[in-house]
Short mmCIF file of C-alpha atoms in Angstrom, two decimals:
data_model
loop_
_atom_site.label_atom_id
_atom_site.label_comp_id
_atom_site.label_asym_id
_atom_site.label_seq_id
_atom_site.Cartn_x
_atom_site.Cartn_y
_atom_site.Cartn_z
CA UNK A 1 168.39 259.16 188.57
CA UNK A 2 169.00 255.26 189.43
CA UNK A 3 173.09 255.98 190.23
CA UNK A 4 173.42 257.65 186.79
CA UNK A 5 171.84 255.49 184.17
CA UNK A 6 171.91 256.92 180.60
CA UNK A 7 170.54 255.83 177.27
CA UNK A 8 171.81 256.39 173.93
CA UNK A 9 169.22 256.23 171.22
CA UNK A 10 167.54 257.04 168.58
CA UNK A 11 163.45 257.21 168.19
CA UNK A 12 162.99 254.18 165.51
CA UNK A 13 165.08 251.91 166.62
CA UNK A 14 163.51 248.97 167.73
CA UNK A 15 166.67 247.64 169.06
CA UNK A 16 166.27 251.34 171.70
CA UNK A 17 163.19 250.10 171.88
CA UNK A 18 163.83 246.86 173.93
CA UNK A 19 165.91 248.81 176.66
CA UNK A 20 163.66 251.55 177.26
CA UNK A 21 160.92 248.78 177.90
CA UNK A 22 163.25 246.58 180.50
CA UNK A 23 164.40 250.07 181.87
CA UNK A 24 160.31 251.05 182.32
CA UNK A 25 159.78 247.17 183.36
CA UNK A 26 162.32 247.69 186.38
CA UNK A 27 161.16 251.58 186.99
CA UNK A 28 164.15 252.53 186.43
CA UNK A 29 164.72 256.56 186.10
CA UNK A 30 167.36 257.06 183.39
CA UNK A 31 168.49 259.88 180.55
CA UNK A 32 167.30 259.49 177.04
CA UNK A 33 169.67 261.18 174.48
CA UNK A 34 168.03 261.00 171.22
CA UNK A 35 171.25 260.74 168.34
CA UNK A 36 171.32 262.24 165.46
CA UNK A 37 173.02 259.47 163.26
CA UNK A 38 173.93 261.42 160.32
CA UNK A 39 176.51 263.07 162.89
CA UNK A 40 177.08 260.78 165.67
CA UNK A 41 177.80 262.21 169.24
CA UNK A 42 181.58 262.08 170.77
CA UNK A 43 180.03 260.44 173.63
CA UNK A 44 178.69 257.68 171.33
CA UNK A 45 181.61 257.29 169.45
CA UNK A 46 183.65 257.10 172.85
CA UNK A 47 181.40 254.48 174.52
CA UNK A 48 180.68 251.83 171.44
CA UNK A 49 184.11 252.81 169.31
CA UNK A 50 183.75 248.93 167.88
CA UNK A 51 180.00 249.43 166.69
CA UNK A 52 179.75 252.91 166.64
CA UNK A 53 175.42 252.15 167.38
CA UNK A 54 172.89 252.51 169.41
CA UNK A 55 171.60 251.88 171.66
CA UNK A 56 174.38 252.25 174.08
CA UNK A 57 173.52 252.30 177.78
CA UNK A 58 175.66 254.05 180.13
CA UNK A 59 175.56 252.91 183.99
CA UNK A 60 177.98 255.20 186.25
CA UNK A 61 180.20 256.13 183.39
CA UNK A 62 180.22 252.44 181.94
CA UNK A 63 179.27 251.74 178.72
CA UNK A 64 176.62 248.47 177.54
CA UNK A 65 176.49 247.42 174.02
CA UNK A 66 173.66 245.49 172.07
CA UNK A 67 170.39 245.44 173.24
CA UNK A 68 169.91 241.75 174.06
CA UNK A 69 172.99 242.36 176.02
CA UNK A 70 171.47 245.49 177.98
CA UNK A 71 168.37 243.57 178.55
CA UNK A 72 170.30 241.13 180.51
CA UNK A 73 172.33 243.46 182.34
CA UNK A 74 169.23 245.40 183.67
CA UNK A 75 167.92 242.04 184.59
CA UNK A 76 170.88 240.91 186.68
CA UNK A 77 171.65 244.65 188.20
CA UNK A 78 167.91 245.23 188.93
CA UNK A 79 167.10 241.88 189.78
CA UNK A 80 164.48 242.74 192.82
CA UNK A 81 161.81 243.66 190.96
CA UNK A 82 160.04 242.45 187.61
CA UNK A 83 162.08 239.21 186.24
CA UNK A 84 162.31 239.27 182.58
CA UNK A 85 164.64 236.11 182.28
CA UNK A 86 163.23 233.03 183.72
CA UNK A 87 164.91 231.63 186.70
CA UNK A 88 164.96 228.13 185.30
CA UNK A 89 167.88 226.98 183.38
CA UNK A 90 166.54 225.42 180.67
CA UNK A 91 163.79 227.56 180.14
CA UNK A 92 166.26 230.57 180.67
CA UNK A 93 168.40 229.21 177.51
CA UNK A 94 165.20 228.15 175.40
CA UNK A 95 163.64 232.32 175.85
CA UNK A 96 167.76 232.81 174.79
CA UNK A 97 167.48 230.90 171.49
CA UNK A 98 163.94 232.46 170.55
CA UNK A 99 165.38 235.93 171.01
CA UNK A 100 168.49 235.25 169.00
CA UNK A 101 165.95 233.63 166.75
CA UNK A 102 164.31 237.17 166.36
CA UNK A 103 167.39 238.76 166.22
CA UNK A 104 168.68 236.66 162.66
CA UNK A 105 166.09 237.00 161.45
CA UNK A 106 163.09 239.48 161.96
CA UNK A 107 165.02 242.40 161.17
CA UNK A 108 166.73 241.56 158.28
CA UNK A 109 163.39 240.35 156.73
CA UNK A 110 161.64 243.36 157.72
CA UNK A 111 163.97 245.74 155.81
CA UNK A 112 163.97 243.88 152.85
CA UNK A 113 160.21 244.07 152.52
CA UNK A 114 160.26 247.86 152.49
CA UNK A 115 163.71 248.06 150.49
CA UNK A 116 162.92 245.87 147.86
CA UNK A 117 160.22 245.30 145.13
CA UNK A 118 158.92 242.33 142.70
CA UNK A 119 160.06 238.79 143.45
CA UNK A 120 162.47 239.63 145.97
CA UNK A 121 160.21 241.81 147.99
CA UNK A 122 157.61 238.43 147.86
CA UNK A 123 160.64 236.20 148.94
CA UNK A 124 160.88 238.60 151.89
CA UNK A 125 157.53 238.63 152.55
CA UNK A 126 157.19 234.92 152.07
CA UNK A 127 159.80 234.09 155.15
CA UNK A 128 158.84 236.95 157.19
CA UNK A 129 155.62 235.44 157.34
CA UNK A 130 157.17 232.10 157.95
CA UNK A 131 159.33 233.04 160.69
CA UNK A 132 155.69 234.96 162.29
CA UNK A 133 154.64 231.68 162.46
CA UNK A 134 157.21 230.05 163.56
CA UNK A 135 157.24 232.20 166.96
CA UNK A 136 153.62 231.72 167.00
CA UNK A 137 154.08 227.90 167.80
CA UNK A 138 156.94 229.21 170.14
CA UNK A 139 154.00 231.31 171.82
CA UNK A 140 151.11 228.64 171.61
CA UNK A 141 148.18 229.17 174.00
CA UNK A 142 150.21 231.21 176.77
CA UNK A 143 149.81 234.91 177.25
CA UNK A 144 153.35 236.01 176.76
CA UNK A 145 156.30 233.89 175.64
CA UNK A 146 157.38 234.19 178.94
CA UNK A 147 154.45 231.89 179.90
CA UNK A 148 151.59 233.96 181.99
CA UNK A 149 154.20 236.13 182.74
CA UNK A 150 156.22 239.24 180.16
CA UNK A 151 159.59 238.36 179.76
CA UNK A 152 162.79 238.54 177.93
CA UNK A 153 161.50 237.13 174.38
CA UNK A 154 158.31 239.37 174.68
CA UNK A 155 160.97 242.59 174.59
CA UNK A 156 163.13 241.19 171.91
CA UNK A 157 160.08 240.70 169.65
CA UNK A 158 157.48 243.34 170.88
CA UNK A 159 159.29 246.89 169.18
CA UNK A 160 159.09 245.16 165.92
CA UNK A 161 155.48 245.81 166.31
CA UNK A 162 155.28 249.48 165.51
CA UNK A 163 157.56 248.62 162.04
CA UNK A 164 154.28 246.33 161.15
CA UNK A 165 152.01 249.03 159.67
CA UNK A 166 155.21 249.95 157.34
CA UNK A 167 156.03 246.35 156.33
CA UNK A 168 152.15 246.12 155.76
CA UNK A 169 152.12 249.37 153.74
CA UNK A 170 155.10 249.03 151.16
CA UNK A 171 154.36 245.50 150.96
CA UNK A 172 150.78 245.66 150.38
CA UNK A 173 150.07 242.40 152.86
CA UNK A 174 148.11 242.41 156.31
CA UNK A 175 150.54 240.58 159.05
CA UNK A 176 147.30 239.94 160.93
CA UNK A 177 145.27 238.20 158.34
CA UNK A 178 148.34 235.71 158.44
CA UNK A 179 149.40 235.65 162.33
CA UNK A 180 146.58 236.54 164.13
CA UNK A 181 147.34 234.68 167.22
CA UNK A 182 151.06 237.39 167.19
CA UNK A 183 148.50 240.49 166.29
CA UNK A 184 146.66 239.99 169.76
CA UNK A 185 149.94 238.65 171.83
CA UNK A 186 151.35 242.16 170.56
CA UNK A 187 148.22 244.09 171.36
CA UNK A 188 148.13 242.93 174.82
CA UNK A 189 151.73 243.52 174.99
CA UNK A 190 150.79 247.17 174.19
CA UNK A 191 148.36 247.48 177.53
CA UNK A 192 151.46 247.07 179.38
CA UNK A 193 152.46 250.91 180.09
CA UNK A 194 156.28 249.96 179.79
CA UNK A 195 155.42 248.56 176.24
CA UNK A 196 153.06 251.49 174.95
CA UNK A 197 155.12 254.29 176.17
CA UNK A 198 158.40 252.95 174.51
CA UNK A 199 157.57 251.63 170.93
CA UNK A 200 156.86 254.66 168.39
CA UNK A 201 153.80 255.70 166.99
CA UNK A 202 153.37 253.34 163.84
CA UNK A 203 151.81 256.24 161.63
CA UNK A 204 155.23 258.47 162.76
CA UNK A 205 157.48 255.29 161.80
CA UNK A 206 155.89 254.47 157.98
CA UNK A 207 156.98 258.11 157.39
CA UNK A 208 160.04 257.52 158.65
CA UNK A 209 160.40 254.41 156.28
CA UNK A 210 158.95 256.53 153.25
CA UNK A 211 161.60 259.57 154.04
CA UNK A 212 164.62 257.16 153.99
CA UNK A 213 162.95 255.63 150.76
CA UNK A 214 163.08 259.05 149.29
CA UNK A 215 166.67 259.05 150.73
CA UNK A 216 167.93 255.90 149.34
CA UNK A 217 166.43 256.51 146.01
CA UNK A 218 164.09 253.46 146.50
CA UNK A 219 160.68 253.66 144.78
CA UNK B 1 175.81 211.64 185.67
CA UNK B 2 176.51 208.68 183.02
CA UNK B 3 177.88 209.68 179.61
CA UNK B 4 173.74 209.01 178.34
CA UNK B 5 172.46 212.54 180.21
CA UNK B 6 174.69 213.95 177.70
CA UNK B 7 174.66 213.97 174.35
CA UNK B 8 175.91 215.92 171.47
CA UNK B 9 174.78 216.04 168.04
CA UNK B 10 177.82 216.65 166.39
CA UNK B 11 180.56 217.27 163.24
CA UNK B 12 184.20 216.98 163.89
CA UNK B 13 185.06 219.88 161.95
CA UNK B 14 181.70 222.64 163.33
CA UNK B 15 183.86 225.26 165.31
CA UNK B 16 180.38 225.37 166.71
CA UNK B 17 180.46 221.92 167.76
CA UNK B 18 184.33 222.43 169.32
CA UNK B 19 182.75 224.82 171.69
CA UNK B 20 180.06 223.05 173.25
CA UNK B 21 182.74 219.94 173.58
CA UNK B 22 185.14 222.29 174.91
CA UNK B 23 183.26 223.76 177.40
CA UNK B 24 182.00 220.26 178.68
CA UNK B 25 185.57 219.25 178.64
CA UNK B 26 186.29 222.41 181.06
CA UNK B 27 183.32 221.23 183.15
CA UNK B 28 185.17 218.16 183.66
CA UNK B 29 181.67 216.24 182.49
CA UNK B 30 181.19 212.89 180.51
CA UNK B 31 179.28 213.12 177.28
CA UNK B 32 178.52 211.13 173.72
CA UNK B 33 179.13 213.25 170.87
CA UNK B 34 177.40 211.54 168.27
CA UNK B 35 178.64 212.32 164.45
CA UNK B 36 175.83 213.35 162.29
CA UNK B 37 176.65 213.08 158.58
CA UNK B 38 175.84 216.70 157.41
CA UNK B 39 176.25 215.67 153.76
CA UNK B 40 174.70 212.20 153.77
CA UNK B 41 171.72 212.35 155.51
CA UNK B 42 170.82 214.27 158.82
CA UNK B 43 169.47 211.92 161.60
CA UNK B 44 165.72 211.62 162.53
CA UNK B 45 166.72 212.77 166.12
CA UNK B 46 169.10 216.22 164.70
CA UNK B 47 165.94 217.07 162.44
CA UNK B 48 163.73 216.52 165.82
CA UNK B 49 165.77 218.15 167.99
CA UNK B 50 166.68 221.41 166.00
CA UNK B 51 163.37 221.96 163.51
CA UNK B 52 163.99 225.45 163.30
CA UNK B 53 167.96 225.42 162.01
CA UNK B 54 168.41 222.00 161.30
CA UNK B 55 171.99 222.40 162.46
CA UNK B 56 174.43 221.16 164.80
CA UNK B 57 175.76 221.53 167.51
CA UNK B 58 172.03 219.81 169.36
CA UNK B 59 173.32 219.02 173.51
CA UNK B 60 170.94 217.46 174.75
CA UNK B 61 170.81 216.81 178.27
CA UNK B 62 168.42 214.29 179.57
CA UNK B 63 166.97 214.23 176.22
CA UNK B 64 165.94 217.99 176.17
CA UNK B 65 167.25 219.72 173.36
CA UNK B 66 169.10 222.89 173.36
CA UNK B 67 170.49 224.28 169.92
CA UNK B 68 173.02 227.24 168.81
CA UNK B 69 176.62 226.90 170.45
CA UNK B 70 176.67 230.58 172.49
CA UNK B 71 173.09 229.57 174.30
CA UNK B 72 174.15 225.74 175.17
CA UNK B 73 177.87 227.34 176.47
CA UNK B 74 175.88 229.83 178.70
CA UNK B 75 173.21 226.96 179.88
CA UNK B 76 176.76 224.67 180.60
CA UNK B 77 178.08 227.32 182.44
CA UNK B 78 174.53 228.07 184.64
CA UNK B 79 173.81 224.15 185.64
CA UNK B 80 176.91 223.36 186.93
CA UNK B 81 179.00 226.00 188.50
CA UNK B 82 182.41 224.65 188.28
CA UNK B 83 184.88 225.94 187.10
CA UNK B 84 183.04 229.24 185.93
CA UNK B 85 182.96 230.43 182.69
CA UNK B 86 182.35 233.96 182.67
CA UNK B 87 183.26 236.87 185.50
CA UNK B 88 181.24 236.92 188.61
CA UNK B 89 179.78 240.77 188.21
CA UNK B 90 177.20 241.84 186.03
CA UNK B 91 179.67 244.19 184.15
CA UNK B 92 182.28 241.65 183.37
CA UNK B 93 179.64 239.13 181.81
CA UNK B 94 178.03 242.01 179.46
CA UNK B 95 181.39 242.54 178.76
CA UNK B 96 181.90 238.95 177.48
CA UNK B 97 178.51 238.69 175.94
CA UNK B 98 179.26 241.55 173.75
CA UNK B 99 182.81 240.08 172.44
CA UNK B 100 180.82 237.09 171.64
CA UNK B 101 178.40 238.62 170.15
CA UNK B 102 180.87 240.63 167.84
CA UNK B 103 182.93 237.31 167.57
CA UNK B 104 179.52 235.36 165.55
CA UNK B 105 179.08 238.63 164.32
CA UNK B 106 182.18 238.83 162.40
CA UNK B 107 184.92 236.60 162.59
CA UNK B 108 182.80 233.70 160.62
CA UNK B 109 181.68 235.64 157.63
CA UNK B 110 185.33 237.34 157.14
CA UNK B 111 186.58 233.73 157.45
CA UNK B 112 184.00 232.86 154.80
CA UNK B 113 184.86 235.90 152.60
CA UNK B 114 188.25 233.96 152.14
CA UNK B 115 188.20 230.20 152.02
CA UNK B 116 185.12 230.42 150.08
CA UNK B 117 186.70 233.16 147.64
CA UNK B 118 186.96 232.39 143.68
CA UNK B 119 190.58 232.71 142.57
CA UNK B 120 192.81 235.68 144.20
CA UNK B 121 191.42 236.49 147.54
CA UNK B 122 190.52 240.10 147.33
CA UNK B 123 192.76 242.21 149.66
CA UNK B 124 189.25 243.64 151.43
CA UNK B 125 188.81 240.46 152.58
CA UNK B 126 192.07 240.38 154.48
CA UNK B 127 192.48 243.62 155.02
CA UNK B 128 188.89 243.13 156.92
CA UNK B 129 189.71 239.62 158.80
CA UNK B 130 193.25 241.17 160.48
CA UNK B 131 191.37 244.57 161.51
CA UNK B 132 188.77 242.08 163.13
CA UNK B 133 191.64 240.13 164.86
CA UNK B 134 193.16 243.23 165.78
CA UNK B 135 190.10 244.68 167.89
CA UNK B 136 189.85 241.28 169.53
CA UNK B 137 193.75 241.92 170.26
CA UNK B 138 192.21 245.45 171.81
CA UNK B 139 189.94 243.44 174.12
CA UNK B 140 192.64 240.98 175.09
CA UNK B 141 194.95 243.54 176.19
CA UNK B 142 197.53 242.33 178.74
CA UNK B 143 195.86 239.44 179.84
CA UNK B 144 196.11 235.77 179.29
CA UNK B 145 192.71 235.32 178.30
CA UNK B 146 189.63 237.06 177.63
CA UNK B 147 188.34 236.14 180.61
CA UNK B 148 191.04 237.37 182.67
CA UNK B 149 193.65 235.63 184.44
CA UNK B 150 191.36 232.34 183.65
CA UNK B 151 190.21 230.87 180.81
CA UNK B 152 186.78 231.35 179.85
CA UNK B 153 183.39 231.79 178.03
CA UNK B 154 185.16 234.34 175.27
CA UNK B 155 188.34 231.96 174.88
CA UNK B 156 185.57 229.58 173.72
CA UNK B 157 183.87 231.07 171.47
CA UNK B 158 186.78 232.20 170.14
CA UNK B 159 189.43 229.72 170.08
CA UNK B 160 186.97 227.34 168.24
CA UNK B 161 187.13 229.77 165.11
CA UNK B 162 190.45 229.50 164.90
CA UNK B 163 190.50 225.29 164.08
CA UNK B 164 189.70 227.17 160.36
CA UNK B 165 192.30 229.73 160.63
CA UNK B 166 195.34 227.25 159.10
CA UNK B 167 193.04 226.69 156.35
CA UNK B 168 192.42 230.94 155.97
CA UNK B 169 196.22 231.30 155.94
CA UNK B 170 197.06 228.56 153.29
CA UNK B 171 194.40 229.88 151.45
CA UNK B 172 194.69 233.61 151.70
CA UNK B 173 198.63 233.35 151.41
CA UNK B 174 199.08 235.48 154.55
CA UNK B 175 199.77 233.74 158.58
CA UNK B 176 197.89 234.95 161.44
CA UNK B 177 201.61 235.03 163.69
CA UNK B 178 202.82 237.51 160.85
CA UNK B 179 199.85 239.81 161.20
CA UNK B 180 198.90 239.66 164.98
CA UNK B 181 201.21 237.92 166.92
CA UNK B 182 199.13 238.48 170.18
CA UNK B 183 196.57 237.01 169.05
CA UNK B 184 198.80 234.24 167.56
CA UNK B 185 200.30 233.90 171.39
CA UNK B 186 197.03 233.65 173.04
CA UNK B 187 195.97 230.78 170.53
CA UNK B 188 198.80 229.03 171.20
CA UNK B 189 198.09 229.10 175.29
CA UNK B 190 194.54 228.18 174.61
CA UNK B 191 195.70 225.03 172.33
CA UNK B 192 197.85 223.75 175.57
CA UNK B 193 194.55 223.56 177.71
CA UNK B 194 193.38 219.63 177.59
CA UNK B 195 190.52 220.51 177.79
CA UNK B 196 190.82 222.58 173.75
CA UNK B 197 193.38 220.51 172.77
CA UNK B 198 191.35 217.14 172.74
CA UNK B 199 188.54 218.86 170.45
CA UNK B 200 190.15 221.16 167.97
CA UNK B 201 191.39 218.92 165.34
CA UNK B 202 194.29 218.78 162.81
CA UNK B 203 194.63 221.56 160.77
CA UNK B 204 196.03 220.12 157.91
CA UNK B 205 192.46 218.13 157.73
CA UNK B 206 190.52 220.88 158.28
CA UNK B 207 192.46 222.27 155.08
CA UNK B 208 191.82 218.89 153.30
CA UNK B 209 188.30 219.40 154.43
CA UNK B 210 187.70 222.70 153.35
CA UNK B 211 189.63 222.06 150.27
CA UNK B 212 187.07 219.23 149.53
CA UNK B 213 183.75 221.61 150.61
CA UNK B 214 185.32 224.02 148.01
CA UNK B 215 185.08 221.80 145.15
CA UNK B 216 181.37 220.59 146.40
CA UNK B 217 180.52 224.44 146.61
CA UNK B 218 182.17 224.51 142.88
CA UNK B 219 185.02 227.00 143.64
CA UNK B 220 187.37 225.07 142.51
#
């Protein structure tokens, strides 16, 4: 193990999601502890007492909070190999802004499509669709958003991915039909073994959605 | 650099506006913060610069735009060096991103949750913005500042927030000294920094302002 380097997480998170890619991005050998959240660990509790959420990454004994956050960290510690922030300035605080762009918004949006029904389920759906294409322009003709190369925005975005097929399902729209141009930037982000082996299996994450449905009492 | 390479798209009472000026001011750099008239009518060059928010604070530097206050601090404090703004090990700065992070996070809405409240202020609401205060309190521990023995990227974003706080306490009916007099210290030793003190502005006209927003928002 990289000098002790543990993960605390939990298998839908897509927030888990976005260190276990920059942790595969930098080959780094770490522990995954899955949580159960209805009865948090002590060791969770102990290392994000503020949050009390994962994912909390542990390097020698010392706790990281918020995934953005551990990106960063794993990009400065492990900063020999595979460059997820770019090492311009400017650009560096523009792929900053998209990702806290993603994080306002996408996730938010997401939930309420498969929370809610009728007008405020199309509302959602509406600016979820909106915001798609907003990063689409972000994206335009390059490969990643990191340009040719997969970077820091890619991860923040990428995890929502497997929660598409859910959104699609319980709120009867194709995300494709309306961002194409994200479909296939998130498709080749999936040929990139750090990508595929991290984000869930969609098919395992719509039953996910429909058991907390059950559990939430929403139709 | 002439004052031109700098410019900031701004709103004398944005907390988020305070902290791009302050960190500039820390940077010891010339700028032109340019008021933008939030109710009146946004400029062509804020609705340009920021399509996505529509929002100040917009720095632009050499007429590339950068928008959202935590991103343009960090970029400040990554072009030029001096003084720095967070710690020099990775550790440290994940450390300060995080009480950032739970400073946007929190410390604006529980603001909002009482200036912007109808009538009595429910007691949830300061119940909630005192236990917030009091983890910050946690994570200044002994020290002068967040950032240490210096002042720094967390002092920032932090002490900006509190150019409302006067406003919170008149009112909320309750002062911020009473409840958490660390915290109420450590204010008070930002506020003697130049560098804060030219930016945050009276708070008996942020009151008058907020005062006025409430009647615009009809709460009063």
């Amino acid at each position: 193990m990289e000098r002790g380097v543990v993960l605390l997480d939990f298998w839908p998170s897509m927030f888990g999601m976005r260190t276990r890619i920059a942790l595969a991005e930098k080959e780094i050998k770490y522990e995954y502890r899955e949580e159960d959240l209805r009865n948090k660990s002590d060791l969770l509790l102990q290392m994000n007492p503020v949050h009390k959420k994962i994912p909390v990454l542990i390097h020698n004994g010392k706790p990281v909070c918020e995934s953005l956050n551990q990106v960063q960290y794993i990009d400065e510690v492990w900063n020999d190999r595979a460059p997820l922030l770019p090492a311009n300035t400017y650009k560096r605080a523009n792929a900053r802004f998209w990702a806290d762009f993603v994080d306002k918004k996408i996730y938010d949006l997401g939930s309420k499509i498969w929370r809610t029904k009728g007008e405020e389920q199309e509302a959602a759906k509406k600016e979820f669709i909106d915001c798609l294409k907003l990063l689409e322009g972000e994206l335009g003709d390059n490969h990643y958003f990191g340009g040719k190369d997969f970077g820091y925005v890619d991860v923040a975005l990428v995890p929502f991915y497997c929660w598409f097929y859910a959104y699609e399902q319980c709120g009867n729209f194709s995300i494709e039909a309306e961002c194409p141009k994200l479909i296939a930037w998130a498709k080749r982000c999936m040929q990139k073994e750090s990508v595929a082996k991290s984000l869930a299996d969609q098919e395992k994450i719509y039953e996910f959605v429909l058991h907390l449905k059950k559990v939430f009492g929403i139709e | 650099m002439s004052k031109a390479d700098l410019v900031i798209l701004d709103c004398w009472v944005s907390p988020f506006c305070m902290r791009v000026k302050i960190a500039l001011n820390e940077k010891g750099l010339q700028y032109e913060a340019r008021p933008e008239d939030l109710f009146g009518g946004k400029s062509e060059l804020l609705l340009n610069s920021n399509p996505i928010y529509k929002k100040v604070p917009v720095f632009l530097h050499d007429g590339k735009p950068l928008c959202e206050s935590t991103v343009i601090v960090n970029y400040i404090d990554e072009t030029w060096s001096s003084p720095p703004l967070l710690p020099p090990c990775s550790y440290g700065r994940a450390q300060a991103h995080f009480w950032a992070d739970y400073i946007d996070k929190k410390l604006f809405d529980a603001c909002g949750n009482i200036w912007r409240s109808k009538g009595e202020v429910p007691v949830e609401a300061k119940t909630e913005f005192i236990s917030i205060l009091k983890q910050l309190e946690g994570a200044l521990g002994d020290k002068d500042y967040f950032n240490g023995a210096t002042f720094g990227f967390v002092d920032i974003i932090a002490i900006a927030l509190t150019s409302w706080f006067f406003a919170v306490e008149k009112i909320g009916g309750f002062t911020v000294a009473d409840e958490c007099p660390k915290f109420s210290s450590w204010m008070k030793r930002c506020l003697k920094r130049e560098s804060v003190a030219k930016v945050i502005p009276d708070p008996e006209k942020v009151y008058e302002f907020v005062l006025m927003f409430r009647k615009m928002l009809g709460i009063d």
